[in-house]
Short mmCIF file of N, CA and C in Angstrom, two decimals:
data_model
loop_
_atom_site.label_atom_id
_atom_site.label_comp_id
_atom_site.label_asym_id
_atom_site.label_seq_id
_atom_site.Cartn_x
_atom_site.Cartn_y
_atom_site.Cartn_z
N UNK A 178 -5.62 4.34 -4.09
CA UNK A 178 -4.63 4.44 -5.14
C UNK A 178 -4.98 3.58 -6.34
N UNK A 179 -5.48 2.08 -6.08
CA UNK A 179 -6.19 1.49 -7.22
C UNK A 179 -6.56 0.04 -6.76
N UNK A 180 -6.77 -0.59 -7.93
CA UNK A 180 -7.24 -1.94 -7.32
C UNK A 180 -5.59 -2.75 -7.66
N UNK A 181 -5.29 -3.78 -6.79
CA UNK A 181 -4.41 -4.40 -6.52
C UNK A 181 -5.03 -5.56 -7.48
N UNK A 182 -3.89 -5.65 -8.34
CA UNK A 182 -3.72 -7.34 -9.05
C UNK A 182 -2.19 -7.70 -8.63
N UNK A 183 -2.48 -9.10 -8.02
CA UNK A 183 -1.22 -9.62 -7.48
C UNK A 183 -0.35 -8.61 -6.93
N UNK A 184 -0.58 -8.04 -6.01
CA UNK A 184 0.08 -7.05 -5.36
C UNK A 184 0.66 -6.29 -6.53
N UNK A 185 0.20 -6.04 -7.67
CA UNK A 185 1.03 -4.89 -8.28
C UNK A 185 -0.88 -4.02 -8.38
N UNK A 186 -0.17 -2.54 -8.32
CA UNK A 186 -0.84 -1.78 -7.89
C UNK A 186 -0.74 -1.10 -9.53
N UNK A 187 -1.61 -1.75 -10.24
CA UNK A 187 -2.03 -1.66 -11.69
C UNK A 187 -2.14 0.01 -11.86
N UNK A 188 -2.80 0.99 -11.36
CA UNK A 188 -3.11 2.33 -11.67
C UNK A 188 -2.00 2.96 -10.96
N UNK A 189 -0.63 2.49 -10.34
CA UNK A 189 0.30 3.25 -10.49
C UNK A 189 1.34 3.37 -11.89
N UNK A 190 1.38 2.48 -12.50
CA UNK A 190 1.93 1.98 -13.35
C UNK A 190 1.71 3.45 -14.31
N UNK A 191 2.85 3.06 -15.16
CA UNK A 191 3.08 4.33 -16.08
C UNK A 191 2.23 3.90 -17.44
N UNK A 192 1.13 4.67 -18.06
CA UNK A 192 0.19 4.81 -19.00
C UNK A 192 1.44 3.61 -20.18
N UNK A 193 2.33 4.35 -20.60
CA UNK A 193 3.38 3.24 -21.34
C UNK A 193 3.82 2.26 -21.26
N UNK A 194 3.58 1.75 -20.23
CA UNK A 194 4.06 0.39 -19.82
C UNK A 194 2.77 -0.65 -20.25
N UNK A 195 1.49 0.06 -20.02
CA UNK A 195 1.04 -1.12 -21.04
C UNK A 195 -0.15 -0.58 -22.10
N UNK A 196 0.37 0.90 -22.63
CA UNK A 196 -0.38 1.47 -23.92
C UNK A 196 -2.22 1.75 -23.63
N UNK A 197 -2.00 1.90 -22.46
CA UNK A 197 -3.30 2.13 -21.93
C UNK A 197 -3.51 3.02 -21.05
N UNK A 198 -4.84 3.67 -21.15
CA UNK A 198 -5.27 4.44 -20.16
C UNK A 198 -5.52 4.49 -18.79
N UNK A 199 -5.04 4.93 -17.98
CA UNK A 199 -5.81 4.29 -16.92
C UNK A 199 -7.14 4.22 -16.42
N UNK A 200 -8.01 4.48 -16.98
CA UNK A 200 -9.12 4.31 -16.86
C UNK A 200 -9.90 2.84 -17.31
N UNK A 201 -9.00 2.80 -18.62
CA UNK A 201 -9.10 1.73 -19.50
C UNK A 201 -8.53 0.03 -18.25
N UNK A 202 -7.58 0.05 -17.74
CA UNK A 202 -7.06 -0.25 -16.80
C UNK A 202 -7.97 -0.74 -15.49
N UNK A 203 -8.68 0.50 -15.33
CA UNK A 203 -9.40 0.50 -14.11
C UNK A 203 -10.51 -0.66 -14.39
N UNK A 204 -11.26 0.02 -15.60
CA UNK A 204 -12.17 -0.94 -16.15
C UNK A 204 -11.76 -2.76 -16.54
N UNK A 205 -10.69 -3.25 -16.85
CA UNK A 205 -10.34 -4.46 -17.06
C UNK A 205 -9.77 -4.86 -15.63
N UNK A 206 -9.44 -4.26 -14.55
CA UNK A 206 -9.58 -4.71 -13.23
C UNK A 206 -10.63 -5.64 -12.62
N UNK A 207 -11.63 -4.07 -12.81
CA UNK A 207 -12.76 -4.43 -12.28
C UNK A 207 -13.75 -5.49 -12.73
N UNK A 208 -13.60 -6.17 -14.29
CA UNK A 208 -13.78 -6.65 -14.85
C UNK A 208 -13.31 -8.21 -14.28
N UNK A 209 -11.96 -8.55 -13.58
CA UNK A 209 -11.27 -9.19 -13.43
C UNK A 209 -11.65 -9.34 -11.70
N UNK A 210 -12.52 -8.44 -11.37
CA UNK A 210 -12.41 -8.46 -9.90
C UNK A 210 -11.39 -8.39 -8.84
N UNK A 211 -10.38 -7.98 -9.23
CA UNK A 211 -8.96 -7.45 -8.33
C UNK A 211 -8.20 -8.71 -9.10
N UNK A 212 -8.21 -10.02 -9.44
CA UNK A 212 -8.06 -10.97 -9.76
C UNK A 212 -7.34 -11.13 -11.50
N UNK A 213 -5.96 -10.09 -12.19
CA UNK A 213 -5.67 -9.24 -13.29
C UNK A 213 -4.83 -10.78 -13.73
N UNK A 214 -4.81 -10.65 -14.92
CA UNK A 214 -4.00 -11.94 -15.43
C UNK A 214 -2.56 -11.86 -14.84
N UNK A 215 -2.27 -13.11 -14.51
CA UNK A 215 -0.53 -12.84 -13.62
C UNK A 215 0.56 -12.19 -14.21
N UNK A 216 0.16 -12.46 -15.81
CA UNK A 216 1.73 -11.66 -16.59
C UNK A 216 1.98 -10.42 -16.61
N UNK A 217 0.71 -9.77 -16.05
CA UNK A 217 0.38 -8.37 -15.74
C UNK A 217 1.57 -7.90 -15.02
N UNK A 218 1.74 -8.68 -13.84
CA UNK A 218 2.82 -8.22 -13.15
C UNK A 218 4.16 -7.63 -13.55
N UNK A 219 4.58 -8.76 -14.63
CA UNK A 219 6.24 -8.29 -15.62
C UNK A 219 5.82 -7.40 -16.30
N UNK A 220 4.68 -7.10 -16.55
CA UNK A 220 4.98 -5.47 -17.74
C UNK A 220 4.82 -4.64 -17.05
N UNK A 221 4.91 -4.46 -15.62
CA UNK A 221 5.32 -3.08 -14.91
C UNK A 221 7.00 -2.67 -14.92
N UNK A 222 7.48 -1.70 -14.42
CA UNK A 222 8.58 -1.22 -15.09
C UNK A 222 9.48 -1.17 -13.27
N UNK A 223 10.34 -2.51 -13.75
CA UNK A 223 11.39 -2.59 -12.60
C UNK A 223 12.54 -2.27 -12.88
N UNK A 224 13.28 -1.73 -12.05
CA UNK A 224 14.45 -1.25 -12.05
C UNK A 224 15.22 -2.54 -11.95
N UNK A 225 16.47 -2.65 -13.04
CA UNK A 225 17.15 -3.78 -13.25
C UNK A 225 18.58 -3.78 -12.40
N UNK A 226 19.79 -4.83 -12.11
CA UNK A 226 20.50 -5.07 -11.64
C UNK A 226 21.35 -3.73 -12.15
N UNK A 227 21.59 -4.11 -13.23
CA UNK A 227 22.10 -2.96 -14.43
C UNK A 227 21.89 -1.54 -13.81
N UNK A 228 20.81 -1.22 -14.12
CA UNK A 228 20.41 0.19 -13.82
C UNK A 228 21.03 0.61 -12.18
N UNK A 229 20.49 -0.53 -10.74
CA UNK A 229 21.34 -0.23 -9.87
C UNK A 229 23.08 -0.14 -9.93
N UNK A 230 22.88 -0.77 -10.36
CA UNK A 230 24.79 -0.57 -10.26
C UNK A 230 25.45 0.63 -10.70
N UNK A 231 24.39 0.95 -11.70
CA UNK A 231 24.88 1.95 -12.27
C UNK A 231 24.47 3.49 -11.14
N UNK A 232 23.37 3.49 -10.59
CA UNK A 232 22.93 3.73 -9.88
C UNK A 232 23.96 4.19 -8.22
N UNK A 233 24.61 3.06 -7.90
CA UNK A 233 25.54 3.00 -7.30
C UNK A 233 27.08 3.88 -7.24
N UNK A 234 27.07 3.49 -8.78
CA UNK A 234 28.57 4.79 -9.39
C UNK A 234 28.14 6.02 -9.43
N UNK A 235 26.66 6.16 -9.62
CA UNK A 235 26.51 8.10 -9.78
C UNK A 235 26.36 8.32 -8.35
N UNK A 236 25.94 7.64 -7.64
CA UNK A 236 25.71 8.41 -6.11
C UNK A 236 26.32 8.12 -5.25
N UNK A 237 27.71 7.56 -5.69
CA UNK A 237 29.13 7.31 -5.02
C UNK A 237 29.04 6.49 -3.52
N UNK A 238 27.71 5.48 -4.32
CA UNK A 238 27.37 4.18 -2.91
C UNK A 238 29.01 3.86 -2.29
N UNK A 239 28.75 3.46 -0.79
CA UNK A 239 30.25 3.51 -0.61
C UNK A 239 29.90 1.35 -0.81
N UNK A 240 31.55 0.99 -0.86
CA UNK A 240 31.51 -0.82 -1.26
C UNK A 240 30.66 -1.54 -0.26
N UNK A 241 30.87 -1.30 1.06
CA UNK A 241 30.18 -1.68 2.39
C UNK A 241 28.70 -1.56 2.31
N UNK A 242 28.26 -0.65 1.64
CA UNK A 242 26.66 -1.04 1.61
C UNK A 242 25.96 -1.20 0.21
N UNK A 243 27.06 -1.30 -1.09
CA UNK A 243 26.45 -1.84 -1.64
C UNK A 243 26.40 -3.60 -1.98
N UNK A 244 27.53 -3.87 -0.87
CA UNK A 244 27.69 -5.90 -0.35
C UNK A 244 26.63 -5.78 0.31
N UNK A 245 25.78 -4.74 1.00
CA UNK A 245 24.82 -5.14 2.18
C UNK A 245 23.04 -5.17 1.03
N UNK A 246 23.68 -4.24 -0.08
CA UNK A 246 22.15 -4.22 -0.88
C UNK A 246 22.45 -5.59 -1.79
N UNK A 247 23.07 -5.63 -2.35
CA UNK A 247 23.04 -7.22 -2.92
C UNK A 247 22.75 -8.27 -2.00
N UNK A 248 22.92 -8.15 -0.84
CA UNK A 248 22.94 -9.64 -0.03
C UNK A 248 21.09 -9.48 0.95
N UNK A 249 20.80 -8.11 0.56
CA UNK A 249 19.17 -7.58 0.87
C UNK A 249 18.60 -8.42 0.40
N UNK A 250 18.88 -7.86 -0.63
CA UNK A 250 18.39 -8.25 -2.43
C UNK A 250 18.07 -9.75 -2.31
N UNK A 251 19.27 -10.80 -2.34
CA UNK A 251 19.62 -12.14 -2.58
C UNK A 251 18.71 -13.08 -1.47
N UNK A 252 18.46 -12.30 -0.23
CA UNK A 252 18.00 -12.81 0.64
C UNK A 252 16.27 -12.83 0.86
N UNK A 253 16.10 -11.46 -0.20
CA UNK A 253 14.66 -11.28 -0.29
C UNK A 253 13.97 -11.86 -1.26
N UNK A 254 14.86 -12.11 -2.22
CA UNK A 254 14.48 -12.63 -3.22
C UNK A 254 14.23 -14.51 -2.97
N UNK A 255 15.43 -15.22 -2.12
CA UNK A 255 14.64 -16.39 -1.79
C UNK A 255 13.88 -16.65 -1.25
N UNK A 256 13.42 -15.79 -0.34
CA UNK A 256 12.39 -15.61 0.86
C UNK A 256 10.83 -15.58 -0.26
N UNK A 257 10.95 -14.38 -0.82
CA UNK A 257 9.94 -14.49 -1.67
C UNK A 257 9.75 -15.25 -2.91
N UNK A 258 10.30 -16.74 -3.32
CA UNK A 258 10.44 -17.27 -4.16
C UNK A 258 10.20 -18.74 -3.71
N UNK A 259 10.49 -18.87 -2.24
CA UNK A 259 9.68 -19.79 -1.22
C UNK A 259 8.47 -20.02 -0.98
N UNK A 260 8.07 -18.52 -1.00
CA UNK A 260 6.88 -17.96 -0.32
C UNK A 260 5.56 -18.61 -1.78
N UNK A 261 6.02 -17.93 -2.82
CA UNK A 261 5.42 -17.95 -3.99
C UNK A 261 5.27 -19.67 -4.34
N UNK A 262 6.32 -20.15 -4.11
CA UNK A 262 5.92 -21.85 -4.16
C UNK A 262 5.13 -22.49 -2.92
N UNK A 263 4.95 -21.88 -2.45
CA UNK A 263 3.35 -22.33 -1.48
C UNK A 263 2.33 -21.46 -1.38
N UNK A 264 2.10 -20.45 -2.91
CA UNK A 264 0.52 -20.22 -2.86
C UNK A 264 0.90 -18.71 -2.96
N UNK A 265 1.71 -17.55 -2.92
CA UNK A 265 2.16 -16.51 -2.70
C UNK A 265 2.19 -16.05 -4.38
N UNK A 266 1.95 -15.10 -4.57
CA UNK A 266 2.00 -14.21 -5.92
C UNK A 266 2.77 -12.86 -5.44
N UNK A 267 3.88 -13.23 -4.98
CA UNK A 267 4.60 -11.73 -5.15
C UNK A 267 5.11 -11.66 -6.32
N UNK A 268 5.53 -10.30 -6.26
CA UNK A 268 6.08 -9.84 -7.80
C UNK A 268 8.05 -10.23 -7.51
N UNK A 269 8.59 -11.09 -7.53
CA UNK A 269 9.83 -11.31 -7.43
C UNK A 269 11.13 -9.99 -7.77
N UNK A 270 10.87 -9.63 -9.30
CA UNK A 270 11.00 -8.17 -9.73
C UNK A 270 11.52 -6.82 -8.62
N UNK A 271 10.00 -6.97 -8.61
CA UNK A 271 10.03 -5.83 -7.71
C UNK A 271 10.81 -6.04 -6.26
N UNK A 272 10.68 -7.41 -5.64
CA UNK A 272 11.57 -7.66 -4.45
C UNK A 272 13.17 -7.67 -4.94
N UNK A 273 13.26 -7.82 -5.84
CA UNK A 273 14.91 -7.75 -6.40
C UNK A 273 15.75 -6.65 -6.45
N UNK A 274 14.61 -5.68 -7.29
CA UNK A 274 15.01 -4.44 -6.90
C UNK A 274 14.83 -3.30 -6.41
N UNK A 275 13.81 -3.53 -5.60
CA UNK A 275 14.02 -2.65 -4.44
C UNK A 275 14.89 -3.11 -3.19
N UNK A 276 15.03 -4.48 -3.13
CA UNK A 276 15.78 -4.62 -2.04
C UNK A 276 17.52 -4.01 -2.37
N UNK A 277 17.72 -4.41 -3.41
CA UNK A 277 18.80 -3.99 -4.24
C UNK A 277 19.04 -2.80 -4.61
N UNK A 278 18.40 -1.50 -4.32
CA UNK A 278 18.54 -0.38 -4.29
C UNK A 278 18.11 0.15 -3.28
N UNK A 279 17.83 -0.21 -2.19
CA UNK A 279 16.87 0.73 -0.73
C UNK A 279 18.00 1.26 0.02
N UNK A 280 19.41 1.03 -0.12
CA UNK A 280 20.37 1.77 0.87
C UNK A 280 20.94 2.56 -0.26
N UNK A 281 20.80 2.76 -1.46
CA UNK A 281 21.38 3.54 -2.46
C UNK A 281 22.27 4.89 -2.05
N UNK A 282 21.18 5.44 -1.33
CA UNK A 282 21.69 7.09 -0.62
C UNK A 282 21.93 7.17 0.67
N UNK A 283 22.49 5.53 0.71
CA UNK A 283 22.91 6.00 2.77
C UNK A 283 23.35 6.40 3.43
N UNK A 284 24.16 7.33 2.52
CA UNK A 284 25.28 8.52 3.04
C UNK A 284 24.51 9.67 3.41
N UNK A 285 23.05 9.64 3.06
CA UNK A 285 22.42 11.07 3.18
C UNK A 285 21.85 10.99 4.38
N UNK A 286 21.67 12.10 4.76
CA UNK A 286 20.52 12.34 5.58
C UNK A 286 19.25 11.80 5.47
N UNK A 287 18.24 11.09 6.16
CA UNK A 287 17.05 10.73 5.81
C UNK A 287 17.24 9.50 4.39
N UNK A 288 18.02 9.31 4.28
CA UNK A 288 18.15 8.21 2.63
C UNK A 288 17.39 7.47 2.26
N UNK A 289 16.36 7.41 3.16
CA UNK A 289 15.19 6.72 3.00
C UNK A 289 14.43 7.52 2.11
N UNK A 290 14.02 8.64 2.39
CA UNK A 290 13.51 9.52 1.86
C UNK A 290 14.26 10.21 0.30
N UNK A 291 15.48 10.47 0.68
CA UNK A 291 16.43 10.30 -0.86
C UNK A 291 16.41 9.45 -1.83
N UNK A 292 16.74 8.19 -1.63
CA UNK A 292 16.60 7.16 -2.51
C UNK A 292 14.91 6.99 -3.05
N UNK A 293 14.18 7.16 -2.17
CA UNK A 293 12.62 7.21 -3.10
C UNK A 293 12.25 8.11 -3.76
N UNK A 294 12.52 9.47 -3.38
CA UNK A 294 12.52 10.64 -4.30
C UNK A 294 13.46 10.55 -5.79
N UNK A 295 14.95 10.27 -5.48
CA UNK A 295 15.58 9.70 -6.57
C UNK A 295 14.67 8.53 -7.53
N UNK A 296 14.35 7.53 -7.37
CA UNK A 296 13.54 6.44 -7.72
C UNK A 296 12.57 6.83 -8.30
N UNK A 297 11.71 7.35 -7.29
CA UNK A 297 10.28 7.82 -8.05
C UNK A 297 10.85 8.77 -9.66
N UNK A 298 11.83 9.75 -9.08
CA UNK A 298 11.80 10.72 -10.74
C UNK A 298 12.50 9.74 -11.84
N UNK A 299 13.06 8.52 -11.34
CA UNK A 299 13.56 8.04 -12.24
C UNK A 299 12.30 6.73 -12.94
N UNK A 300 11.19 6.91 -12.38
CA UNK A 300 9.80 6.09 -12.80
C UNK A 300 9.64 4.67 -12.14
N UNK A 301 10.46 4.28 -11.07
CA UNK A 301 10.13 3.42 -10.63
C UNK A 301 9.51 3.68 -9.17
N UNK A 302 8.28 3.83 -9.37
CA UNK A 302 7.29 4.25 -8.08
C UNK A 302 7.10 2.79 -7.29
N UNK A 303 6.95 2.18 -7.93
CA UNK A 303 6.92 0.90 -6.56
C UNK A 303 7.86 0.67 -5.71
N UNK A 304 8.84 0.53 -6.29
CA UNK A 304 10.86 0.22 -5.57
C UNK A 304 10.31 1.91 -4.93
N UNK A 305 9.92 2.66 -5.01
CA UNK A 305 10.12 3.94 -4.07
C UNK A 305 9.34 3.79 -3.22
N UNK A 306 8.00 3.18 -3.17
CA UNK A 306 7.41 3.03 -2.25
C UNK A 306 7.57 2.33 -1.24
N UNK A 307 8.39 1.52 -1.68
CA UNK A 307 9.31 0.10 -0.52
C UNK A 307 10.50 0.75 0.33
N UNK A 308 11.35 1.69 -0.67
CA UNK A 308 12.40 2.09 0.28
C UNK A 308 12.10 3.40 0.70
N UNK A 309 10.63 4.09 0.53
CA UNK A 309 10.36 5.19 1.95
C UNK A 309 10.01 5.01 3.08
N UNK A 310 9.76 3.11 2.85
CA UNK A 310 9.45 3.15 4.57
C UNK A 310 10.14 2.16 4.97
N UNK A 311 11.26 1.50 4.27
CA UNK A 311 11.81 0.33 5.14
C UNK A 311 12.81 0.50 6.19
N UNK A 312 12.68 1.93 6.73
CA UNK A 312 13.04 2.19 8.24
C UNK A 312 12.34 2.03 9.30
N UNK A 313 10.81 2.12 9.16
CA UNK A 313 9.94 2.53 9.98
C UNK A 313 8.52 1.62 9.73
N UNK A 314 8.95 0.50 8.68
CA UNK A 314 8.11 -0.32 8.32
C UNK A 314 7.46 -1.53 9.59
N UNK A 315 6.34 -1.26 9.75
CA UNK A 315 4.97 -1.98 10.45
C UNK A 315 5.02 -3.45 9.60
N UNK A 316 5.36 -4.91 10.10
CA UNK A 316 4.72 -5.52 8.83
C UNK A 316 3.59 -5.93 9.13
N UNK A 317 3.30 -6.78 7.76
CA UNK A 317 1.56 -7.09 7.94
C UNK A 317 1.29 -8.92 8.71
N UNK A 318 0.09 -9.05 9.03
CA UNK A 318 -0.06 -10.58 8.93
C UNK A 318 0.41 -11.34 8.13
N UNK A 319 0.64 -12.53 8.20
CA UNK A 319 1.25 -13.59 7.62
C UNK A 319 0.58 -13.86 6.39
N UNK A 320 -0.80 -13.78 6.56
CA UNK A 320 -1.96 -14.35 5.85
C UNK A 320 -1.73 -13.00 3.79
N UNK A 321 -1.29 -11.32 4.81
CA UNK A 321 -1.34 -10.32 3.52
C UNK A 321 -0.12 -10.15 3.58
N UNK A 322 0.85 -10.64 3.82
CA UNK A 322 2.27 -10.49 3.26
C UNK A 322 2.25 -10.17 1.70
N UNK A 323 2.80 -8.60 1.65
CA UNK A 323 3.50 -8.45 0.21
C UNK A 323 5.05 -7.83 -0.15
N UNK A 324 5.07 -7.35 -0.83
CA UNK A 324 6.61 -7.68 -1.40
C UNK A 324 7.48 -6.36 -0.74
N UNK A 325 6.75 -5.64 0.17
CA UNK A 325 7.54 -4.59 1.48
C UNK A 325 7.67 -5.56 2.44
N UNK A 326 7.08 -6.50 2.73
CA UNK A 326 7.19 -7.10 4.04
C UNK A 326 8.74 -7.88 3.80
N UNK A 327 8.72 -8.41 2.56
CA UNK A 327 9.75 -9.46 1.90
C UNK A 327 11.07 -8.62 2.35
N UNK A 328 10.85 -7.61 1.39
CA UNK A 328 12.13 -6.71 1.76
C UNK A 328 12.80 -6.11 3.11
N UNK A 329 11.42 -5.42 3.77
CA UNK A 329 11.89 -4.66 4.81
C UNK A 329 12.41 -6.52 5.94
N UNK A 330 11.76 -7.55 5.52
CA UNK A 330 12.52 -8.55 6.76
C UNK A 330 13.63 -8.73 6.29
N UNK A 331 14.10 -9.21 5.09
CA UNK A 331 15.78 -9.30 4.40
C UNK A 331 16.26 -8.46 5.26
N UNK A 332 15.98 -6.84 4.97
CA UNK A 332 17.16 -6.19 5.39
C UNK A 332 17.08 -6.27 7.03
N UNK A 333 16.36 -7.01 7.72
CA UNK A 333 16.47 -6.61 9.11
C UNK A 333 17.54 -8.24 9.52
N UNK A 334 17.21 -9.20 8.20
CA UNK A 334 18.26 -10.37 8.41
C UNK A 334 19.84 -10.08 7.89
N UNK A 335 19.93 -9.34 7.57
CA UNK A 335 21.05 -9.02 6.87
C UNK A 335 21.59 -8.13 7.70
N UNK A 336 22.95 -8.23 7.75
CA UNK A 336 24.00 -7.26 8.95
C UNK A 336 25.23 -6.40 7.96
N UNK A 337 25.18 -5.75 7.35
CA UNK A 337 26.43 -5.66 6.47
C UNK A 337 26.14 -6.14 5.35
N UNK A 338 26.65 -7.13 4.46
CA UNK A 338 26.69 -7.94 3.70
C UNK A 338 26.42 -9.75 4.28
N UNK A 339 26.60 -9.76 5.70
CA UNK A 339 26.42 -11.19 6.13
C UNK A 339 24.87 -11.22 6.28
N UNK A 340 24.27 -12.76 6.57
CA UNK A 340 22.97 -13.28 6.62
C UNK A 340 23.00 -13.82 8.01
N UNK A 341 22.45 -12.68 8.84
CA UNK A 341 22.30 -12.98 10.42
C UNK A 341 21.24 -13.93 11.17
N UNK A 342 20.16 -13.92 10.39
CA UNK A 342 19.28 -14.59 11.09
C UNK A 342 18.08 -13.24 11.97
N UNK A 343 17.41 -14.36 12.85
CA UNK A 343 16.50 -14.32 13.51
C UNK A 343 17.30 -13.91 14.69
N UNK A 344 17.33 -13.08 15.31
CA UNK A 344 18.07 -13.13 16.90
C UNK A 344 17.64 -12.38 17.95
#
């Protein structure tokens, strides 16, 4: 799919987000050796608090799971903000909101699969790539932890809206 800078996956990114080609892209990667300047990360295109909520009113989230995606969210986000102060380059962003939108369509069938299809057409392909598998999500070693692992453990600490723990 491409070369990974700081776990953001630079050649998914939308040509507009940073006025470049992807080819052009490919080449200042490789240039960089997987290794892309860090600010790289914020000019990919995350879905904001805003946008979920709003998000929430069109697809008639019921209150009960959208206390359980904020408290995803809140929980993934310190986890990965821990993580990052001992040596970790996740994209915070992106753990914010995808954790904060991954139960969006949990009224549906498969919503896993809904909410990323929704997501993806709405251009946020990373947050879709997080909530097509955080049912069925494998995580990784400790050592390649990235910002699915962050999320899919939140939501397995999280019960509802409460912060359950390890059990």
């Amino acid at each position: 799919r491409g070369v990974k800078c700081y776990n953001l996956d630079i050649l998914s990114v939308d040509k507009n987000a940073f006025g470049l080609s992807r080819s052009v892209l490919w080449f200042v990667c490789r240039k960089y050796q997987g290794k892309c300047p860090e600010r790289w990360s914020s000019m990919a295109k995350r879905i904001s608090q805003k946008e979920c909520e709003a998000l929430f009113l069109q697809c008639a989230t019921p209150e009960h799971v959208i206390g359980h995606c904020r408290e995803v969210s809140r929980v993934a986000v310190k986890i990965g903000e821990k993580l990052n102060e001992h040596g970790f380059r996740l994209d915070i962003g992106l753990i914010r909101g995808a954790g904060l939108c991954h139960d969006v369509l949990r009224v549906e069938d498969k919503h896993w699969e809904a909410g990323a299809d929704l997501l993806e057409h709405l251009g946020y392909q990373d947050e879709a790539d997080i909530v097509r598998v955080h049912m069925t999500y494998d995580f990784h070693d400790f050592s390649h932890l990235n910002e699915t692992d962050i999320v899919c453990l939140a939501d397995r600490l999280v019960m509802e809206n409460h912060y359950v723990g390890l059990d």
